[in-house]
mmCIF file of C-alpha atoms in Angstrom:
data_model
loop_
_atom_site.group_PDB
_atom_site.id
_atom_site.type_symbol
_atom_site.label_atom_id
_atom_site.label_comp_id
_atom_site.label_asym_id
_atom_site.label_seq_id
_atom_site.Cartn_x
_atom_site.Cartn_y
_atom_site.Cartn_z
ATOM 1 C CA MET A 1 -86.795 55.795 29.143
ATOM 2 C CA ASN A 2 -86.352 54.756 25.472
ATOM 3 C CA ALA A 3 -82.520 55.308 25.580
ATOM 4 C CA SER A 4 -81.746 52.971 28.464
ATOM 5 C CA PRO A 5 -82.280 49.647 26.610
ATOM 6 C CA ALA A 6 -80.030 50.797 23.770
ATOM 7 C CA ALA A 7 -77.015 51.347 26.033
ATOM 8 C CA PRO A 8 -76.580 47.673 26.973
ATOM 9 C CA SER A 9 -76.945 46.738 23.310
ATOM 10 C CA ARG A 10 -74.076 49.056 22.312
ATOM 11 C CA ARG A 11 -71.952 47.692 25.157
ATOM 12 C CA THR A 12 -72.685 44.118 24.008
ATOM 13 C CA ALA A 13 -71.701 44.975 20.431
ATOM 14 C CA ARG A 14 -68.440 46.552 21.623
ATOM 15 C CA SER A 15 -67.725 43.448 23.742
ATOM 16 C CA HIS A 16 -68.312 41.125 20.789
ATOM 17 C CA GLY A 17 -66.034 43.296 18.656
ATOM 18 C CA ARG A 18 -63.260 43.026 21.223
ATOM 19 C CA VAL A 19 -63.676 39.205 21.301
ATOM 20 C CA ARG A 20 -63.467 39.031 17.519
ATOM 21 C CA PHE A 21 -60.387 41.263 17.578
ATOM 22 C CA ARG A 22 -58.684 39.067 20.164
ATOM 23 C CA ARG A 23 -59.475 35.950 18.084
ATOM 24 C CA ARG A 24 -58.037 37.558 14.984
ATOM 25 C CA ALA A 25 -54.957 38.602 16.907
ATOM 26 C CA ALA A 26 -54.531 35.093 18.295
ATOM 27 C CA VAL A 27 -54.807 33.611 14.810
ATOM 28 C CA ALA A 28 -52.316 36.165 13.472
ATOM 29 C CA ILE A 29 -49.858 35.393 16.264
ATOM 30 C CA ALA A 30 -50.215 31.641 15.667
ATOM 31 C CA CYS A 31 -49.604 32.104 11.952
ATOM 32 C CA ALA A 32 -46.577 34.229 12.696
ATOM 33 C CA LEU A 33 -45.181 31.547 14.970
ATOM 34 C CA LEU A 34 -45.791 28.870 12.352
ATOM 35 C CA LEU A 35 -44.166 30.956 9.653
ATOM 36 C CA SER A 36 -41.286 31.683 11.977
ATOM 37 C CA GLY A 37 -40.809 27.942 12.469
ATOM 38 C CA CYS A 38 -40.894 27.368 8.731
ATOM 39 C CA GLY A 39 -38.335 30.105 8.353
ATOM 40 C CA VAL A 40 -35.994 28.198 10.650
ATOM 41 C CA ARG A 41 -36.301 25.127 8.425
ATOM 42 C CA PHE A 42 -35.767 27.146 5.245
ATOM 43 C CA ASP A 43 -32.593 28.590 6.728
ATOM 44 C CA ALA A 44 -31.166 25.062 7.449
ATOM 45 C CA PRO A 45 -28.242 23.833 5.294
ATOM 46 C CA PRO A 46 -29.360 22.262 1.961
ATOM 47 C CA PRO A 47 -29.232 18.471 1.641
ATOM 48 C CA THR A 48 -25.835 17.117 0.698
ATOM 49 C CA GLU A 49 -24.796 14.156 -1.458
ATOM 50 C CA PRO A 50 -24.360 10.942 0.574
ATOM 51 C CA VAL A 51 -20.781 9.800 1.155
ATOM 52 C CA PRO A 52 -20.206 6.772 -1.114
ATOM 53 C CA ASP A 53 -19.265 3.484 0.530
ATOM 54 C CA PRO A 54 -16.289 1.387 -0.706
ATOM 55 C CA VAL A 55 -18.435 -0.630 -3.123
ATOM 56 C CA GLU A 56 -19.853 2.546 -4.671
ATOM 57 C CA ILE A 57 -16.353 3.985 -5.024
ATOM 58 C CA VAL A 58 -15.268 0.844 -6.893
ATOM 59 C CA ARG A 59 -18.318 1.086 -9.149
ATOM 60 C CA ARG A 60 -17.818 4.774 -9.935
ATOM 61 C CA THR A 61 -14.126 4.223 -10.696
ATOM 62 C CA ALA A 62 -14.981 1.438 -13.141
ATOM 63 C CA VAL A 63 -17.601 3.655 -14.823
ATOM 64 C CA ASP A 64 -15.096 6.503 -15.124
ATOM 65 C CA ASP A 65 -12.532 4.121 -16.650
ATOM 66 C CA ALA A 66 -15.036 2.769 -19.176
ATOM 67 C CA LEU A 67 -16.179 6.241 -20.217
ATOM 68 C CA HIS A 68 -12.602 7.486 -20.436
ATOM 69 C CA VAL A 69 -11.743 4.610 -22.787
ATOM 70 C CA ALA A 70 -14.848 5.310 -24.884
ATOM 71 C CA GLU A 71 -14.256 9.050 -25.146
ATOM 72 C CA GLN A 72 -10.574 8.672 -25.939
ATOM 73 C CA ALA A 73 -11.205 5.949 -28.528
ATOM 74 C CA GLU A 74 -13.884 8.040 -30.236
ATOM 75 C CA ALA A 75 -11.605 11.090 -30.289
ATOM 76 C CA VAL A 76 -8.724 9.191 -31.897
ATOM 77 C CA ALA A 77 -11.051 7.430 -34.355
ATOM 78 C CA ALA A 78 -12.234 10.844 -35.538
ATOM 79 C CA LEU A 79 -8.721 12.108 -36.279
ATOM 80 C CA ARG A 80 -7.946 12.500 -39.962
ATOM 81 C CA LYS A 81 -4.593 10.758 -39.554
ATOM 82 C CA THR A 82 -6.146 7.571 -38.121
ATOM 83 C CA ARG A 83 -6.173 4.723 -40.626
ATOM 84 C CA PRO A 84 -9.630 3.276 -41.474
ATOM 85 C CA LYS A 85 -8.923 -0.163 -39.965
ATOM 86 C CA VAL A 86 -7.666 1.402 -36.749
ATOM 87 C CA ALA A 87 -10.621 3.814 -36.662
ATOM 88 C CA GLU A 88 -13.038 0.903 -37.030
ATOM 89 C CA THR A 89 -11.322 -0.947 -34.183
ATOM 90 C CA LEU A 90 -11.449 2.138 -31.987
ATOM 91 C CA THR A 91 -15.142 2.616 -32.719
ATOM 92 C CA ASP A 92 -15.836 -0.988 -31.695
ATOM 93 C CA ILE A 93 -13.845 -0.495 -28.497
ATOM 94 C CA ALA A 94 -15.805 2.663 -27.689
ATOM 95 C CA GLU A 95 -19.125 0.836 -28.152
ATOM 96 C CA VAL A 96 -18.034 -2.021 -25.883
ATOM 97 C CA SER A 97 -16.791 0.432 -23.255
ATOM 98 C CA ARG A 98 -20.104 2.290 -23.213
ATOM 99 C CA ARG A 99 -21.882 -1.031 -22.708
ATOM 100 C CA HIS A 100 -19.606 -1.609 -19.731
ATOM 101 C CA ALA A 101 -20.514 1.780 -18.260
ATOM 102 C CA ASP A 102 -24.228 1.124 -18.762
ATOM 103 C CA GLN A 103 -24.076 -2.326 -17.183
ATOM 104 C CA LEU A 104 -22.195 -0.872 -14.209
ATOM 105 C CA GLY A 105 -25.085 1.527 -13.638
ATOM 106 C CA GLY A 106 -23.741 4.601 -15.411
ATOM 107 C CA GLU A 107 -22.636 7.845 -13.849
ATOM 108 C CA TYR A 108 -24.005 8.663 -10.402
ATOM 109 C CA GLU A 109 -26.893 11.174 -10.370
ATOM 110 C CA SER A 110 -27.779 12.481 -6.914
ATOM 111 C CA GLY A 111 -30.737 14.577 -8.122
ATOM 112 C CA LEU A 112 -29.494 17.506 -6.038
ATOM 113 C CA GLN A 113 -28.852 20.907 -7.532
ATOM 114 C CA SER A 114 -25.112 21.161 -7.907
ATOM 115 C CA ASP A 115 -22.374 22.998 -9.683
ATOM 116 C CA PRO A 116 -22.056 22.604 -13.453
ATOM 117 C CA PRO A 117 -20.905 19.102 -14.451
ATOM 118 C CA SER A 118 -17.188 18.438 -14.373
ATOM 119 C CA PRO A 119 -15.419 18.354 -17.710
ATOM 120 C CA THR A 120 -14.978 14.956 -19.292
ATOM 121 C CA PRO A 121 -11.510 13.367 -19.435
ATOM 122 C CA THR A 122 -11.122 14.378 -23.077
ATOM 123 C CA GLU A 123 -11.980 17.991 -22.203
ATOM 124 C CA LEU A 124 -9.344 18.072 -19.475
ATOM 125 C CA ALA A 125 -6.525 17.154 -21.827
ATOM 126 C CA GLU A 126 -5.595 17.686 -25.415
ATOM 127 C CA ILE A 127 -6.787 15.181 -27.993
ATOM 128 C CA PRO A 128 -4.502 12.148 -27.592
ATOM 129 C CA PRO A 129 -1.751 11.812 -30.198
ATOM 130 C CA GLY A 130 -2.927 8.446 -31.467
ATOM 131 C CA ALA A 131 -4.024 4.897 -30.783
ATOM 132 C CA GLY A 132 -1.047 4.321 -28.498
ATOM 133 C CA ALA A 133 -2.708 6.510 -25.869
ATOM 134 C CA VAL A 134 -5.885 4.420 -26.049
ATOM 135 C CA LEU A 135 -3.819 1.248 -25.727
ATOM 136 C CA THR A 136 -2.247 2.572 -22.532
ATOM 137 C CA THR A 137 -5.628 3.651 -21.167
ATOM 138 C CA LEU A 138 -7.120 0.226 -21.918
ATOM 139 C CA SER A 139 -4.253 -1.649 -20.275
ATOM 140 C CA ASP A 140 -4.469 0.525 -17.166
ATOM 141 C CA ALA A 141 -8.255 0.090 -16.999
ATOM 142 C CA ALA A 142 -7.935 -3.695 -17.358
ATOM 143 C CA ALA A 143 -5.467 -3.820 -14.469
ATOM 144 C CA ARG A 144 -7.686 -1.666 -12.239
ATOM 145 C CA SER A 145 -10.767 -3.722 -13.083
ATOM 146 C CA ALA A 146 -8.932 -6.954 -12.259
ATOM 147 C CA THR A 147 -7.718 -5.601 -8.933
ATOM 148 C CA ALA A 148 -11.174 -4.244 -8.103
ATOM 149 C CA ALA A 149 -12.738 -7.615 -8.939
ATOM 150 C CA ASP A 150 -10.445 -9.237 -6.394
ATOM 151 C CA VAL A 151 -10.955 -6.774 -3.524
ATOM 152 C CA CYS A 152 -14.581 -5.613 -4.028
ATOM 153 C CA GLU A 153 -16.864 -6.585 -1.134
ATOM 154 C CA ASP A 154 -19.826 -7.206 -3.455
ATOM 155 C CA GLY A 155 -19.585 -10.555 -5.241
ATOM 156 C CA THR A 156 -22.021 -9.656 -8.018
ATOM 157 C CA LEU A 157 -20.106 -6.496 -8.872
ATOM 158 C CA ALA A 158 -16.811 -8.396 -8.630
ATOM 159 C CA ARG A 159 -18.025 -10.933 -11.205
ATOM 160 C CA LEU A 160 -18.994 -8.129 -13.592
ATOM 161 C CA LEU A 161 -15.661 -6.359 -13.076
ATOM 162 C CA ALA A 162 -13.736 -9.570 -13.795
ATOM 163 C CA SER A 163 -15.587 -9.922 -17.092
ATOM 164 C CA ILE A 164 -14.984 -6.262 -17.952
ATOM 165 C CA SER A 165 -11.271 -6.660 -17.216
ATOM 166 C CA ALA A 166 -11.151 -9.613 -19.615
ATOM 167 C CA ALA A 167 -12.950 -7.591 -22.301
ATOM 168 C CA GLN A 168 -10.581 -4.639 -21.822
ATOM 169 C CA THR A 169 -7.601 -6.979 -22.150
ATOM 170 C CA LEU A 170 -9.026 -8.396 -25.378
ATOM 171 C CA SER A 171 -9.673 -4.887 -26.678
ATOM 172 C CA ALA A 172 -6.091 -3.896 -25.952
ATOM 173 C CA ARG A 173 -4.788 -6.929 -27.823
ATOM 174 C CA LYS A 174 -7.097 -6.223 -30.770
ATOM 175 C CA LEU A 175 -5.979 -2.596 -30.950
ATOM 176 C CA ALA A 176 -2.321 -3.592 -30.755
ATOM 177 C CA ALA A 177 -2.810 -5.978 -33.660
ATOM 178 C CA ALA A 178 -4.623 -3.339 -35.718
ATOM 179 C CA THR A 179 -1.865 -0.768 -35.173
ATOM 180 C CA GLY A 180 1.069 -3.160 -35.538
ATOM 181 C CA ARG A 181 2.217 -2.546 -31.961
ATOM 182 C CA PRO A 182 3.563 -5.307 -29.705
ATOM 183 C CA GLN A 183 0.891 -7.237 -27.850
ATOM 184 C CA PRO A 184 0.317 -6.064 -24.269
ATOM 185 C CA ALA A 185 2.364 -8.076 -21.829
ATOM 186 C CA TYR A 186 0.754 -11.360 -20.780
ATOM 187 C CA THR A 187 1.781 -14.157 -18.432
ATOM 188 C CA PRO A 188 -0.566 -17.140 -18.136
ATOM 189 C CA PRO A 189 -1.801 -17.490 -14.539
ATOM 190 C CA VAL A 190 -0.527 -20.370 -12.425
ATOM 191 C CA VAL A 191 -2.378 -22.868 -10.272
ATOM 192 C CA PRO A 192 0.150 -24.205 -7.699
ATOM 193 C CA GLY A 193 0.925 -27.856 -7.858
ATOM 194 C CA SER A 194 0.069 -27.881 -11.545
ATOM 195 C CA GLY A 195 3.654 -27.799 -12.782
ATOM 196 C CA ASP A 196 3.101 -24.463 -14.566
ATOM 197 C CA GLU A 197 5.706 -22.820 -12.338
ATOM 198 C CA THR A 198 8.518 -24.530 -14.223
ATOM 199 C CA ALA A 199 6.841 -25.290 -17.545
ATOM 200 C CA PRO A 200 8.268 -23.410 -20.562
ATOM 201 C CA ALA A 201 6.006 -20.869 -22.196
ATOM 202 C CA PRO A 202 4.329 -22.252 -25.335
ATOM 203 C CA SER A 203 5.764 -21.018 -28.573
ATOM 204 C CA ALA A 204 3.826 -18.692 -30.844
ATOM 205 C CA ALA A 205 1.836 -20.337 -33.612
ATOM 206 C CA PRO A 206 -0.066 -18.737 -36.466
ATOM 207 C CA SER A 207 -3.817 -18.545 -36.101
ATOM 208 C CA ASP A 208 -6.188 -20.141 -38.559
ATOM 209 C CA ASP A 209 -6.453 -16.914 -40.574
ATOM 210 C CA GLY A 210 -2.676 -16.581 -40.885
ATOM 211 C CA ALA A 211 -2.258 -13.879 -38.250
ATOM 212 C CA ASP A 212 0.271 -14.399 -35.492
ATOM 213 C CA ALA A 213 -1.757 -15.236 -32.396
ATOM 214 C CA THR A 214 -1.601 -17.838 -29.658
ATOM 215 C CA GLU A 215 -3.816 -18.905 -26.829
ATOM 216 C CA GLU A 216 -0.846 -18.254 -24.572
ATOM 217 C CA SER A 217 2.320 -16.237 -25.059
ATOM 218 C CA ASP A 218 5.594 -15.491 -23.343
ATOM 219 C CA THR A 219 4.624 -11.866 -22.807
ATOM 220 C CA THR A 220 2.738 -10.404 -19.771
ATOM 221 C CA THR A 221 -0.683 -8.724 -19.211
ATOM 222 C CA ALA A 222 -1.299 -6.462 -16.227
ATOM 223 C CA ALA A 223 -4.556 -8.288 -15.525
ATOM 224 C CA LEU A 224 -2.750 -11.643 -15.297
ATOM 225 C CA THR A 225 -0.013 -11.396 -12.714
ATOM 226 C CA PRO A 226 2.314 -14.122 -11.390
ATOM 227 C CA SER A 227 0.872 -13.425 -7.915
ATOM 228 C CA ALA A 228 -2.344 -15.196 -8.966
ATOM 229 C CA ARG A 229 -1.185 -18.511 -7.490
ATOM 230 C CA PRO A 230 -3.508 -19.793 -4.772
ATOM 231 C CA THR A 231 -2.206 -22.067 -2.049
ATOM 232 C CA THR A 232 -5.687 -22.482 -0.582
ATOM 233 C CA PRO A 233 -9.129 -22.529 -2.214
ATOM 234 C CA PRO A 234 -10.845 -19.156 -2.638
ATOM 235 C CA VAL A 235 -12.630 -18.424 0.630
ATOM 236 C CA GLY A 236 -16.387 -18.890 0.480
ATOM 237 C CA VAL A 237 -16.343 -21.344 -2.434
ATOM 238 C CA ALA A 238 -17.948 -24.713 -1.718
ATOM 239 C CA GLU A 239 -16.165 -27.950 -2.564
ATOM 240 C CA ALA A 240 -18.834 -28.728 -5.161
ATOM 241 C CA ASP A 241 -17.945 -25.536 -7.054
ATOM 242 C CA LEU A 242 -14.253 -26.423 -7.075
ATOM 243 C CA VAL A 243 -15.086 -29.955 -8.182
ATOM 244 C CA ALA A 244 -17.023 -28.478 -11.113
ATOM 245 C CA ILE A 245 -13.949 -26.463 -12.144
ATOM 246 C CA ILE A 246 -11.683 -29.504 -11.846
ATOM 247 C CA LEU A 247 -14.072 -31.510 -13.992
ATOM 248 C CA ALA A 248 -14.316 -28.742 -16.616
ATOM 249 C CA GLU A 249 -10.532 -28.383 -16.851
ATOM 250 C CA ASP A 250 -9.877 -32.137 -17.024
ATOM 251 C CA SER A 251 -12.645 -32.963 -19.506
ATOM 252 C CA THR A 252 -11.446 -30.123 -21.753
ATOM 253 C CA ALA A 253 -7.926 -31.505 -21.620
ATOM 254 C CA TYR A 254 -9.189 -34.931 -22.692
ATOM 255 C CA ALA A 255 -11.256 -33.544 -25.572
ATOM 256 C CA LEU A 256 -8.347 -31.473 -26.897
ATOM 257 C CA GLU A 257 -5.905 -34.386 -26.568
ATOM 258 C CA VAL A 258 -8.183 -36.563 -28.701
ATOM 259 C CA ARG A 259 -8.612 -33.827 -31.315
ATOM 260 C CA ALA A 260 -4.857 -33.214 -31.368
ATOM 261 C CA ALA A 261 -4.253 -36.893 -32.088
ATOM 262 C CA GLN A 262 -6.778 -36.757 -34.937
ATOM 263 C CA ALA A 263 -5.523 -33.492 -36.489
ATOM 264 C CA ASP A 264 -3.754 -33.672 -39.854
ATOM 265 C CA ASP A 265 -2.321 -30.158 -39.687
ATOM 266 C CA GLU A 266 0.859 -30.103 -37.607
ATOM 267 C CA THR A 267 0.327 -26.532 -36.399
ATOM 268 C CA VAL A 268 -3.243 -27.217 -35.266
ATOM 269 C CA ARG A 269 -2.127 -30.461 -33.629
ATOM 270 C CA GLU A 270 0.589 -28.650 -31.662
ATOM 271 C CA ARG A 271 -1.745 -25.869 -30.564
ATOM 272 C CA LEU A 272 -4.404 -28.316 -29.381
ATOM 273 C CA ALA A 273 -1.830 -30.439 -27.548
ATOM 274 C CA ASN A 274 -0.314 -27.398 -25.822
ATOM 275 C CA ARG A 275 -3.680 -26.155 -24.655
ATOM 276 C CA ALA A 276 -4.688 -29.658 -23.525
ATOM 277 C CA GLU A 277 -1.540 -29.883 -21.410
ATOM 278 C CA THR A 278 -2.330 -26.520 -19.821
ATOM 279 C CA HIS A 279 -5.824 -27.646 -18.821
ATOM 280 C CA ARG A 280 -4.554 -30.995 -17.562
ATOM 281 C CA ARG A 281 -2.035 -29.295 -15.266
ATOM 282 C CA ARG A 282 -4.649 -26.852 -14.004
ATOM 283 C CA ALA A 283 -7.095 -29.645 -13.209
ATOM 284 C CA GLU A 284 -4.392 -31.366 -11.173
ATOM 285 C CA GLY A 285 -3.440 -28.122 -9.443
ATOM 286 C CA TRP A 286 -7.022 -27.363 -8.439
ATOM 287 C CA ALA A 287 -7.481 -30.933 -7.185
ATOM 288 C CA ARG A 288 -4.491 -30.463 -4.895
ATOM 289 C CA VAL A 289 -5.577 -27.027 -3.722
ATOM 290 C CA ALA A 290 -9.074 -28.343 -3.002
ATOM 291 C CA GLY A 291 -7.661 -31.346 -1.128
ATOM 292 C CA VAL A 292 -9.451 -33.929 -3.301
ATOM 293 C CA ASP A 293 -6.460 -35.186 -5.292
ATOM 294 C CA GLY A 294 -6.453 -38.982 -5.144
ATOM 295 C CA THR A 295 -9.525 -39.161 -2.910
ATOM 296 C CA GLY A 296 -13.008 -40.455 -3.548
ATOM 297 C CA ALA A 297 -14.127 -36.850 -4.131
ATOM 298 C CA ASP A 298 -11.708 -36.397 -7.042
ATOM 299 C CA PRO A 299 -13.993 -36.021 -10.101
ATOM 300 C CA ARG A 300 -11.340 -36.705 -12.739
ATOM 301 C CA ARG A 301 -11.936 -39.697 -14.976
ATOM 302 C CA ALA A 302 -9.937 -41.654 -17.507
ATOM 303 C CA ALA A 303 -12.297 -40.737 -20.358
ATOM 304 C CA TYR A 304 -15.216 -38.416 -21.101
ATOM 305 C CA GLU A 305 -17.989 -38.281 -23.641
ATOM 306 C CA LEU A 306 -16.845 -36.394 -26.723
ATOM 307 C CA PRO A 307 -18.641 -34.229 -29.302
ATOM 308 C CA GLY A 308 -19.395 -35.903 -32.628
ATOM 309 C CA ALA A 309 -17.097 -35.729 -35.615
ATOM 310 C CA GLU A 310 -19.354 -33.101 -37.195
ATOM 311 C CA VAL A 311 -18.183 -30.612 -34.559
ATOM 312 C CA THR A 312 -14.921 -29.020 -35.654
ATOM 313 C CA SER A 313 -11.887 -28.927 -33.389
ATOM 314 C CA GLN A 314 -12.155 -25.152 -33.344
ATOM 315 C CA ASP A 315 -15.728 -25.323 -32.071
ATOM 316 C CA VAL A 316 -14.777 -27.952 -29.486
ATOM 317 C CA LEU A 317 -12.152 -25.603 -28.089
ATOM 318 C CA LEU A 318 -14.355 -22.499 -28.255
ATOM 319 C CA GLN A 319 -17.245 -24.179 -26.448
ATOM 320 C CA ALA A 320 -14.987 -25.684 -23.798
ATOM 321 C CA GLU A 321 -13.173 -22.406 -23.117
ATOM 322 C CA GLY A 322 -16.528 -20.623 -22.924
ATOM 323 C CA ARG A 323 -17.725 -23.031 -20.233
ATOM 324 C CA ILE A 324 -14.483 -22.656 -18.314
ATOM 325 C CA ALA A 325 -14.653 -18.854 -18.518
ATOM 326 C CA ALA A 326 -18.210 -18.954 -17.156
ATOM 327 C CA GLY A 327 -17.056 -21.273 -14.375
ATOM 328 C CA TYR A 328 -14.316 -18.905 -13.277
ATOM 329 C CA ALA A 329 -16.706 -15.960 -13.442
ATOM 330 C CA SER A 330 -18.987 -17.871 -11.066
ATOM 331 C CA LEU A 331 -16.058 -18.514 -8.718
ATOM 332 C CA VAL A 332 -15.361 -14.782 -8.639
ATOM 333 C CA GLY A 333 -18.962 -14.098 -7.662
ATOM 334 C CA LEU A 334 -18.906 -16.726 -4.907
ATOM 335 C CA ALA A 335 -15.478 -16.115 -3.375
ATOM 336 C CA GLU A 336 -14.758 -13.595 -0.659
ATOM 337 C CA ALA A 337 -12.737 -10.456 -1.314
ATOM 338 C CA ASP A 338 -8.943 -10.786 -1.603
ATOM 339 C CA THR A 339 -9.193 -14.462 -2.610
ATOM 340 C CA ARG A 340 -10.382 -14.115 -6.228
ATOM 341 C CA ALA A 341 -7.203 -13.102 -8.084
ATOM 342 C CA VAL A 342 -6.523 -16.462 -9.725
ATOM 343 C CA ALA A 343 -10.160 -16.897 -10.833
ATOM 344 C CA VAL A 344 -10.113 -13.396 -12.365
ATOM 345 C CA ALA A 345 -6.882 -14.181 -14.207
ATOM 346 C CA LEU A 346 -8.074 -17.576 -15.458
ATOM 347 C CA LEU A 347 -11.314 -16.048 -16.757
ATOM 348 C CA THR A 348 -9.237 -13.656 -18.845
ATOM 349 C CA ASP A 349 -6.972 -16.477 -19.975
ATOM 350 C CA SER A 350 -9.889 -18.490 -21.364
ATOM 351 C CA ALA A 351 -11.265 -15.379 -23.080
ATOM 352 C CA ILE A 352 -7.873 -14.861 -24.771
ATOM 353 C CA ALA A 353 -7.806 -18.522 -25.845
ATOM 354 C CA GLN A 354 -11.261 -18.197 -27.403
ATOM 355 C CA ASN A 355 -10.310 -15.018 -29.233
ATOM 356 C CA SER A 356 -7.050 -16.467 -30.567
ATOM 357 C CA TRP A 357 -9.026 -19.370 -32.075
ATOM 358 C CA GLY A 358 -11.374 -17.081 -33.977
ATOM 359 C CA ALA A 359 -14.146 -16.224 -31.519
ATOM 360 C CA PRO A 360 -15.620 -12.751 -32.141
ATOM 361 C CA MET A 361 -15.028 -10.009 -29.631
ATOM 362 C CA ILE A 362 -17.734 -9.965 -26.975
ATOM 363 C CA SER A 363 -18.487 -7.317 -24.388
ATOM 364 C CA PHE A 364 -18.794 -9.604 -21.355
ATOM 365 C CA PRO A 365 -16.627 -12.765 -21.473
ATOM 366 C CA GLY A 366 -17.753 -15.447 -19.054
ATOM 367 C CA LEU A 367 -21.233 -13.979 -18.561
ATOM 368 C CA PRO A 368 -23.586 -16.033 -20.739
ATOM 369 C CA GLU A 369 -26.635 -14.077 -19.584
ATOM 370 C CA GLN A 370 -25.133 -10.928 -21.132
ATOM 371 C CA ALA A 371 -24.448 -12.696 -24.419
ATOM 372 C CA ALA A 372 -28.062 -13.873 -24.497
ATOM 373 C CA SER A 373 -29.347 -10.322 -24.029
#
């Protein structure tokens, strides 16, 4: 009689044990399924680097060019055979080039685990034989930057590339002067209808410090090609922006004409008059291209307000060319791709004019916000 109640109790305990076992088994199976699913995800291919779009390709190419110039210039500057003046010039060029790379955003970092970094350009080749190699690299980079500024789909990047091309052209000219090599080829850009197509190239004149330098020359620069001759306004540029350029060119011409008439030094007088004529022709050419020549929208005037006598002729020219360079840089940023070539070339031309009249080398010609920083 005492054993009968115990039997149901043992059966109940065994039943509860089986329930707990089934629950544990269900949990184990669920965990296994979850882990199995995770295993499928772990076995998936690792993430890959995104395919760069055309704008990113342009940016990366410009960064590579800038770093190549910097690395090559530093390598040649460190050579024992490099003369101190040339080494100093190369060091300056390397610093400017690294600023270009930084402003462009630097080398692309995906953050993904990848193979060891590729060797730098200077590791792929032997140390260059001398400054001539850097000069070639600079000239090639300037040409690529100018072309990229014209065709890039991003206006902001195009404006930066145009400025970098101008700086690379100036660096090449500075290095050529330091090494005694011929100046890189340079042909002043042409605005159609301006008369520049048939005008003789201005003759060389000594700079104020006695060195042979001109604001224009009868040689050619890759960044400034004869093809930069617009027959229509750059696409995407408003009439008001073209009017501003016409006004800047014409008012500069007037200021330089007055200073040329006042100059006592024959060489300075000739240089000012030559540059004034260039700006006068360009103002007329732009007025024709813009369709405002002889109309009520033509901004050109017979006379303009002039700086006071306390401002030297050199400073008048430097300030005017700086404003014009900034104006052309703005046109590059506003214009659509494949219509910016002449603005890119004219930006470089004004930067060369400034430099030939004693302006210091700057990293970003035509970009006043960079100079301020």
